[in-house]
Coordinates of C-alpha atoms and ligand atoms in Angstrom, one line a residue:
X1 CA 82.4 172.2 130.2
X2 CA 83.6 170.0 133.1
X3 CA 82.4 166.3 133.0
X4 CA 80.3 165.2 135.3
X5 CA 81.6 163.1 138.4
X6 CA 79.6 159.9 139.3
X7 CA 80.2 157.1 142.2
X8 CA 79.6 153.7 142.0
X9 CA 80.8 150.5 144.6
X10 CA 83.2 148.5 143.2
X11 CA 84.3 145.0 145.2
X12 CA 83.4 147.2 148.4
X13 CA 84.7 150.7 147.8
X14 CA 83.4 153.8 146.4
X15 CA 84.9 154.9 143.4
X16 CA 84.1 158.1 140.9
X17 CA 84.0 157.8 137.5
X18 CA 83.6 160.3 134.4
X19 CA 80.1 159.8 132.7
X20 CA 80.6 157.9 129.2
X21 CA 83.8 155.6 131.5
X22 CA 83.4 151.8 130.5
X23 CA 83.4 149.5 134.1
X24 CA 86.6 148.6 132.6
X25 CA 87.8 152.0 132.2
X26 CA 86.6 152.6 135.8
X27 CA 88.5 149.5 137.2
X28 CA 91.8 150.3 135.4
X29 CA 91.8 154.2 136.5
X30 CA 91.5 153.0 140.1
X31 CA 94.0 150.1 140.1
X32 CA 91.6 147.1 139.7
X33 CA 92.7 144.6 137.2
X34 CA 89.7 143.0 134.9
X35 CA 91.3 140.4 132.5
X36 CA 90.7 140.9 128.8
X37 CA 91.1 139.3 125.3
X38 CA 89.2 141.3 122.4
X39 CA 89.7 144.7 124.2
X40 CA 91.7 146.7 122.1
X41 CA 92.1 150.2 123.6
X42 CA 90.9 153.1 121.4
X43 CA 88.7 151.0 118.9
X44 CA 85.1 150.2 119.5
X45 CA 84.6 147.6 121.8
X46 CA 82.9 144.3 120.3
X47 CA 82.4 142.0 123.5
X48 CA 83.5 139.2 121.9
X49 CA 85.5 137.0 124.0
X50 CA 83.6 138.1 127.4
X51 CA 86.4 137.1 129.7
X52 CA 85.8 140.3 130.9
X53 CA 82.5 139.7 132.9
X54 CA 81.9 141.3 135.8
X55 CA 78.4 141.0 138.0
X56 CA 76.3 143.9 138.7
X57 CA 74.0 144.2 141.5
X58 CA 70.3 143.4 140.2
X59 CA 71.5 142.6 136.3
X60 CA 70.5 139.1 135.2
X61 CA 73.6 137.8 133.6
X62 CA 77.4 138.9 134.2
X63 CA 77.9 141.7 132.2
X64 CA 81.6 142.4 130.0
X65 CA 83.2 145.6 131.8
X66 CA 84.8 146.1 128.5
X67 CA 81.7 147.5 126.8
X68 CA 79.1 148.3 130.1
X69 CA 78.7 152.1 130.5
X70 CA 79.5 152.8 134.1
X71 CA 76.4 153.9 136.0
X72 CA 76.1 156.1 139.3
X73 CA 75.3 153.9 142.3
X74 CA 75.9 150.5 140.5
X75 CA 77.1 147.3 142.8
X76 CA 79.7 145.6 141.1
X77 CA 82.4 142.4 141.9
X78 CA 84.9 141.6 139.5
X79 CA 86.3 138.3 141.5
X80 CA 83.7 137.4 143.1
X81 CA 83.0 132.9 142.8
X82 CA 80.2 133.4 139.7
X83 CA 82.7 135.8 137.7
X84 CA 85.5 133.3 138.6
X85 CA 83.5 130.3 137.0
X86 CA 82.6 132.1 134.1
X87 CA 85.8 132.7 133.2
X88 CA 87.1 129.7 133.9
X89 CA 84.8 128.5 131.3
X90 CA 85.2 130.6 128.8
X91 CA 89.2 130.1 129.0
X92 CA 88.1 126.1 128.7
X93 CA 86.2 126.6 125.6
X94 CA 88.6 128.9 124.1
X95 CA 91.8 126.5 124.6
X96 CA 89.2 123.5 123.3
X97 CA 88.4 125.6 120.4
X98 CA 92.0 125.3 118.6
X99 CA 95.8 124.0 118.9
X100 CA 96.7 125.0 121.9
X101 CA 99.8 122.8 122.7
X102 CA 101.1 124.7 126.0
X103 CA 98.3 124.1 128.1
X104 CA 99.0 121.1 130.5
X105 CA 96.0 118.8 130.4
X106 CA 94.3 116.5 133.9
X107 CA 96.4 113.3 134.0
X108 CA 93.7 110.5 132.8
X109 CA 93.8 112.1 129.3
X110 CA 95.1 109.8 127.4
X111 CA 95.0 111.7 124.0
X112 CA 97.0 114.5 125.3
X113 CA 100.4 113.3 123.6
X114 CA 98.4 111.8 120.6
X115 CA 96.9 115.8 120.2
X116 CA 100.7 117.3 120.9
X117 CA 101.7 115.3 118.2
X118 CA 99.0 115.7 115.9
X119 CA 100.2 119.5 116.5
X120 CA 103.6 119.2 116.3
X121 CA 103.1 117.7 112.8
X122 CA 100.4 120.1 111.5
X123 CA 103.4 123.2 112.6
X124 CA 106.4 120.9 111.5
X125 CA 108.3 121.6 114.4
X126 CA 109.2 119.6 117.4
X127 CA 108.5 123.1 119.2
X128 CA 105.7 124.0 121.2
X129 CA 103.4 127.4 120.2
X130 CA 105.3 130.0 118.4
X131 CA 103.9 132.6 121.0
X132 CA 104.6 130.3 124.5
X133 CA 105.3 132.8 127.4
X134 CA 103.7 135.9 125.2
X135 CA 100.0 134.4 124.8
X136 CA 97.6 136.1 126.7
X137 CA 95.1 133.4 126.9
X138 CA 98.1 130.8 127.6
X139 CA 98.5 133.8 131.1
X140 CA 95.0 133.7 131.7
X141 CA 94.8 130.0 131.6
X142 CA 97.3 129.5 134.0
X143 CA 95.8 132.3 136.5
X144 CA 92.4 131.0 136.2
X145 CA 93.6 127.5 136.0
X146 CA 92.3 126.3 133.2
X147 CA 92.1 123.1 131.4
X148 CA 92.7 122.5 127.9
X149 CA 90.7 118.9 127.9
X150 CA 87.3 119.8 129.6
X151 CA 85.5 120.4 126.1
X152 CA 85.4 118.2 122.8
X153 CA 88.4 119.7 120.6
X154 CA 86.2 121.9 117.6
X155 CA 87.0 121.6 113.9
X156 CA 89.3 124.7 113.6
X157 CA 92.4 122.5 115.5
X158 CA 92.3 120.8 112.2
X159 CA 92.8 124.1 109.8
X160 CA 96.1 124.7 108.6
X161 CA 98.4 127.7 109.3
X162 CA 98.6 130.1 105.9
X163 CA 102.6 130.2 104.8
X164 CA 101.7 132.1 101.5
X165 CA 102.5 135.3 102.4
X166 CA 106.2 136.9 102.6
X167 CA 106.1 138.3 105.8
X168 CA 103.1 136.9 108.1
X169 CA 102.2 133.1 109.5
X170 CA 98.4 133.0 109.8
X171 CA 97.5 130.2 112.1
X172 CA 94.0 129.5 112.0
X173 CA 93.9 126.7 114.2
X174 CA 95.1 128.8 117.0
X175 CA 92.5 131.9 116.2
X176 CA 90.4 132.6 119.2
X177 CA 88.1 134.8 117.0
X178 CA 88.6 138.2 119.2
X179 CA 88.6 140.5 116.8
X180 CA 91.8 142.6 117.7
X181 CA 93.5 141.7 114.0
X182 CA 89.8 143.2 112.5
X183 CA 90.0 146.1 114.7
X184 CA 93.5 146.8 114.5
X185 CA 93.4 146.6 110.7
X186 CA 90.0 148.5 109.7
X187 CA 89.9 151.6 113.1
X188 CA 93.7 151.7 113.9
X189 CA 95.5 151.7 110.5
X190 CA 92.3 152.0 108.3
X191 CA 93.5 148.9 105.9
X192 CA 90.5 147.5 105.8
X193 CA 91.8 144.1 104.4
X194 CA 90.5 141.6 106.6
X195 CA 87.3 140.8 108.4
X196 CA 85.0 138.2 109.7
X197 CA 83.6 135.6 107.1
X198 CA 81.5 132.3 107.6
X199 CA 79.2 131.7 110.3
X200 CA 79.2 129.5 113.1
X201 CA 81.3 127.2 113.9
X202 CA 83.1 127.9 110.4
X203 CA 83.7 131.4 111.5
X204 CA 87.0 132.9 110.7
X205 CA 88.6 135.9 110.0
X206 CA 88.9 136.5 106.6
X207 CA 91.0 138.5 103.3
X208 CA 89.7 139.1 100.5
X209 CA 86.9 136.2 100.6
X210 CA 88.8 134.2 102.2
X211 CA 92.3 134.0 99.8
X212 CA 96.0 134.7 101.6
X213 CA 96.8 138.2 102.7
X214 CA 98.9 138.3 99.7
X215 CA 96.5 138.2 97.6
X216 CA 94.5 141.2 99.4
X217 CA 94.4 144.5 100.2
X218 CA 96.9 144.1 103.3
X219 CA 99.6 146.2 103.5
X220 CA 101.7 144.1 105.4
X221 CA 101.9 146.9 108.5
X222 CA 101.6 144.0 110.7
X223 CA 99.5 145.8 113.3
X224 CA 97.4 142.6 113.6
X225 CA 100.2 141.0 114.8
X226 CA 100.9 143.4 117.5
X227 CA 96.9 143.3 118.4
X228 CA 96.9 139.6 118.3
X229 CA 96.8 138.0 121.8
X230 CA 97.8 134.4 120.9
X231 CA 99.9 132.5 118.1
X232 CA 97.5 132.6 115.8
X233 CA 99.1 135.8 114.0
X234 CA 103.0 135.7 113.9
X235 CA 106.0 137.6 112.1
X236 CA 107.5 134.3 109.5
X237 CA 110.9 135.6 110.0
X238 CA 110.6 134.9 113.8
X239 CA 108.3 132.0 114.1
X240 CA 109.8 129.5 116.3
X241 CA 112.8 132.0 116.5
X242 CA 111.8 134.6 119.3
X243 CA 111.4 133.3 122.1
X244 CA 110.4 136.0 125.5
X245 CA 112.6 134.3 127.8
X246 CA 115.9 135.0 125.1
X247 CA 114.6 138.6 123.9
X248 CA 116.6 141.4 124.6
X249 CA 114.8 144.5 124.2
X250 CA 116.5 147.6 123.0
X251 CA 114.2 151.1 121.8
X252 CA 115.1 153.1 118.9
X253 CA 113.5 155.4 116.6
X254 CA 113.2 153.8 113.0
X255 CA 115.6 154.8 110.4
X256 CA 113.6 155.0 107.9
X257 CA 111.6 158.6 107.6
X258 CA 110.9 161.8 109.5
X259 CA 107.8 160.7 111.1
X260 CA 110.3 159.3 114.2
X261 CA 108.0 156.2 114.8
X262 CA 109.6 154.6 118.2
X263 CA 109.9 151.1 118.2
X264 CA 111.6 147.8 120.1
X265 CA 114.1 145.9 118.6
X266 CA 114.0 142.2 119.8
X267 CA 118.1 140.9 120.1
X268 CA 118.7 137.6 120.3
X269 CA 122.4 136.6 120.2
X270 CA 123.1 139.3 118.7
X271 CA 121.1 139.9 116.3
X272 CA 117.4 141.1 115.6
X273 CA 114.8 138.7 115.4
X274 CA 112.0 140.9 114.9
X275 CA 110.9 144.6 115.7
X276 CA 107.6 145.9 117.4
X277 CA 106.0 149.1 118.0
X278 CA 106.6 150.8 121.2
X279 CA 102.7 151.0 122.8
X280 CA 101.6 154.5 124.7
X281 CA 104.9 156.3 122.9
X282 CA 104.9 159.4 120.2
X283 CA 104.1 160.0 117.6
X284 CA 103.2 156.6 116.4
X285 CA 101.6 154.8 119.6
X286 CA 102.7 151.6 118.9
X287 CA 102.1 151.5 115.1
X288 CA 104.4 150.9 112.2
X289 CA 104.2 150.4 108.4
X290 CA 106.0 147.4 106.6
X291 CA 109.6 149.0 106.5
X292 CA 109.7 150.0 110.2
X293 CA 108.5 145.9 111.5
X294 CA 109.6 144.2 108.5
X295 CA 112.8 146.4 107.1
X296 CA 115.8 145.0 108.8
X297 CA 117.7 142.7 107.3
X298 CA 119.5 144.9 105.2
X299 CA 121.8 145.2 108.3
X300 CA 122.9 141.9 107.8
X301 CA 123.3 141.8 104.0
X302 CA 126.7 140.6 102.0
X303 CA 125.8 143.6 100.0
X304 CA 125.4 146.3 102.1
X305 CA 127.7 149.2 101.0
X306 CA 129.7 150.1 104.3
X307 CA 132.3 152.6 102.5
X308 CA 131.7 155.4 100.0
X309 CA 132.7 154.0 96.3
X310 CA 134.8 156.2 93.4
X311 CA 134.3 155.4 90.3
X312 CA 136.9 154.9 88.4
X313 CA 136.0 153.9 84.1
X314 CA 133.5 151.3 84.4
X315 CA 135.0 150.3 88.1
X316 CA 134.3 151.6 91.7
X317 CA 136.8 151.5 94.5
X318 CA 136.5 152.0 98.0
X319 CA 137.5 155.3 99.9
X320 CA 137.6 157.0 103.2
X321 CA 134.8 159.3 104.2
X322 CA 137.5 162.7 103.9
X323 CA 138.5 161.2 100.3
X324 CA 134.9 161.2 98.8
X325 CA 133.7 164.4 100.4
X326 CA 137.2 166.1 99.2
X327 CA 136.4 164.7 96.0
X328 CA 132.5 165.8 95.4
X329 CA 133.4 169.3 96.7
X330 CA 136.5 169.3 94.3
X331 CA 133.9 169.2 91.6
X332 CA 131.5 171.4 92.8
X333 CA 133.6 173.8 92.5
X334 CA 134.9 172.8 89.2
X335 CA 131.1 173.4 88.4
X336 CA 130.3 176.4 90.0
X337 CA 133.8 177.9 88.5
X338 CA 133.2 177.4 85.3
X339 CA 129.1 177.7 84.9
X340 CA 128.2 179.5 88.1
X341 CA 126.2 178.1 91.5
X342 CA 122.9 178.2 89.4
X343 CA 124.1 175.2 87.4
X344 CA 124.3 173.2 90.4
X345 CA 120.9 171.6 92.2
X346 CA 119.7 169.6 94.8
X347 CA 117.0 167.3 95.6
X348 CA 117.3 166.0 99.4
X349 CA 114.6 163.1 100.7
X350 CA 111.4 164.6 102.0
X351 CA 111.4 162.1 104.5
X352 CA 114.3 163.2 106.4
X353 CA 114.1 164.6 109.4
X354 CA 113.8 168.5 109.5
X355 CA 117.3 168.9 111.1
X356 CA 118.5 167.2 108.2
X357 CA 116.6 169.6 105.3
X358 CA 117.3 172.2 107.2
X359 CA 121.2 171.3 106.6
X360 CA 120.6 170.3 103.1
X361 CA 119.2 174.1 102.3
X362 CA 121.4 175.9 104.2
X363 CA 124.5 174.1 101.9
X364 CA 122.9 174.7 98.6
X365 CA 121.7 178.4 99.7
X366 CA 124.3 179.7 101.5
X367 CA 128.0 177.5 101.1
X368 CA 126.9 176.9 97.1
X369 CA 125.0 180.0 96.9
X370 CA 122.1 179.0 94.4
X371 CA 117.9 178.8 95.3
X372 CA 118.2 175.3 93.4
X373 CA 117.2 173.6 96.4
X374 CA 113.7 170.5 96.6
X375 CA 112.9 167.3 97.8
X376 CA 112.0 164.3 96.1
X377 CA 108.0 164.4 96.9
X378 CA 107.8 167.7 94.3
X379 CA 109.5 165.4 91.3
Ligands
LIG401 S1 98.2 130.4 121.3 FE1 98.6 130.7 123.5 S2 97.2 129.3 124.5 FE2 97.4 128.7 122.4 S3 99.0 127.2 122.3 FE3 99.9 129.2 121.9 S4 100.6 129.9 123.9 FE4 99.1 128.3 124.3
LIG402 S1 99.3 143.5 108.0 FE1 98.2 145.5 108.3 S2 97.0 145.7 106.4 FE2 97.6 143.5 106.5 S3 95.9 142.5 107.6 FE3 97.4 143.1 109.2 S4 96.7 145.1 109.9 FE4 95.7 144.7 107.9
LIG403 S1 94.0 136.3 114.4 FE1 94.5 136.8 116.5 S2 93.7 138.9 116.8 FE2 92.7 138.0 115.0 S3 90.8 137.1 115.7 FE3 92.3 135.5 115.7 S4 93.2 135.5 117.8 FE4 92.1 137.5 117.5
LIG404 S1 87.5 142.0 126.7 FE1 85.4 142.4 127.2 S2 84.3 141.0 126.0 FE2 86.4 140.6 125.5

């Protein structure tokens, strides 16, 4: 059954829409760009941050597109001087409500370098925001311009960041309370380790009644980094490494199973700095689990074994790739001489890719010539 086709007037012109299509859905099919902050596409929309607000013809307050059912013959603006304000004011309260260094304040304030070092100090680095030039509300600040020192400074610029956990910097102080981390974390990866906790002005989002991730259920996937839209959620190995203007971005599929998950790898001088999932891309759609985001540095260990190894008494030396395959097939066939191809078996990965146990079966089945043949998730 076909869906029914709708109009509506949207900053002047008529445009159709799909019943069920958020005004935010509508706007983005047709080209018209409608900031957000909380909006995390595919997850249930909270209307949290309400930066989104748009004003609709005969309703009494601005409404957030994110989460306003399109309706036939509705009036909206999304620009138009009310909106504007709104957001403006919204942005003001959010860049009051934390540390939010990178914002440049009016000249009479006085306690601006007082608050950059209080900052500074509080992050113990000499380096402004972890996430400068990648923030969203830092972009939106700037467009909508912002100012960081229209609104008392709330308590939360005094929390500090949690450093507990091996592979994630939680920075409360710079937590703009969207939601994305929650979403991300209980619809997207179905975790459920974190959530909201306290009320109020207390508010913040919680693991495990309020204890460090490590001590939670968290899985360390890191998709609430990748959902967060300002420092407050950041990858420790790269915090106050990566910086956008130095990234060089190079795709690849992880190494690490079948599934194929495609992902970025950031390169700076050289070398990766930290690896995100690549949005709107198969199969994985911008996920990834802890060995995919977090799994790399084994490229860059002392250890790593670069040559195959023969043993030799309680010794291993190193050999060419021709000498240790020679060698292995040698004693296959020492085996299967003496005992027959039935005393041989093999046990490939079940996370390689198919290619790869196709391969792996064909050897044992028809070069080897024995049905001994299973992967690792049977043992
Ligand atoms: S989180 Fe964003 S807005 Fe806040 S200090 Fe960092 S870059 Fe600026
Ligand atoms: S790392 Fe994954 S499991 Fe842990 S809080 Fe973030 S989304 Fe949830
Ligand atoms: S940690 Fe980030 S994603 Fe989560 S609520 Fe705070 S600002 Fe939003
Ligand atoms: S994006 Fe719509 S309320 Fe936040």
């Amino acid at each position: 059954m076909s869906e029914k086709q709708e109009t509506l007037i949207m900053n002047g012109q008529s445009l159709a829409f799909r019943t069920g299509q958020t005004l935010l859905e509508v706007a983005e099919a047709h080209g018209i760009p409608i900031p957000t902050l909380c909006h995390l596409k595919g997850t249930s929309p909270t209307g949290a941050c309400r930066v989104c607000v748009v004003e609709v013809e005969g309703a009494r307050t601005l409404l957030p597109a994110c989460s306003t059912p399109a309706a036939a013959h509705m009036v909206v603006q999304t620009e138009s001087r009310r909106v504007v304000a709104a957001r403006r004011t919204i942005l003001e309260l959010l860049l009051a409500s934390g540390n939010h260094n990178c914002a440049v304040p009016s000249e009479e304030n006085g306690d601006w370098t007082e608050f950059q070092l209080r900052v500074q100090a509080a992050d113990q680095t000499d380096d402004l925001c972890p996430a400068w030039g990648d923030c969203k509300l830092q972009e939106l600040a700037y467009a909508y311009q912002a100012r960081s020192d229209r609104y008392p400074r709330t308590a939360k610029a005094g929390l500090p960041p949690e450093l507990a956990n091996p592979m994630i910097v939680r920075d409360f102080s710079r937590c703009i309370l969207c939601g994305r981390c929650v979403q991300a974390c209980n619809e997207v990866q179905v975790n459920r380790a974190i959530s909201y906790g306290y009320r109020g002005a207390d508010s913040k989002i919680v693991a495990a009644g309020d204890r460090p991730l490590a001590d939670s259920d968290c899985v360390f996937c890191g998709e609430c980094i990748q959902a967060c839209p300002v420092g407050a959620l950041v990858e420790k190995k790269a915090r106050y490494t990566w910086r956008p203007w130095k990234d060089h971005k190079i795709r690849t599929t992880c190494p690490y199973c079948g599934v194929g998950c495609q992902q970025w790898l950031h390169v700076q001088d050289g070398r990766i700095v930290k690896v995100s999932g690549v949005e709107d891309a198969e199969p994985n759609r911008g996920r990834l689990c802890v060995k995919g985001r977090f799994g790399y540095d084994f490229i860059y260990s002392e250890e790593r074994l670069k040559t195959p190894l023969i043993r030799e008494g309680d010794d291993f030396r190193e050999a060419s790739w021709e000498e240790a395959l020679d060698l292995v097939a040698t004693r296959f066939k020492a085996v299967m001489d003496t005992h027959g191809p039935d005393a041989i078996a093999g046990v490939s990965c079940a996370r390689s890719i198919n290619e790869d146990s196709y391969q792996m079966q064909k050897l044992f089945r028809a070069a080897i010539g024995t049905n001994n043949i299973d992967h690792c998730a049977r043992t």
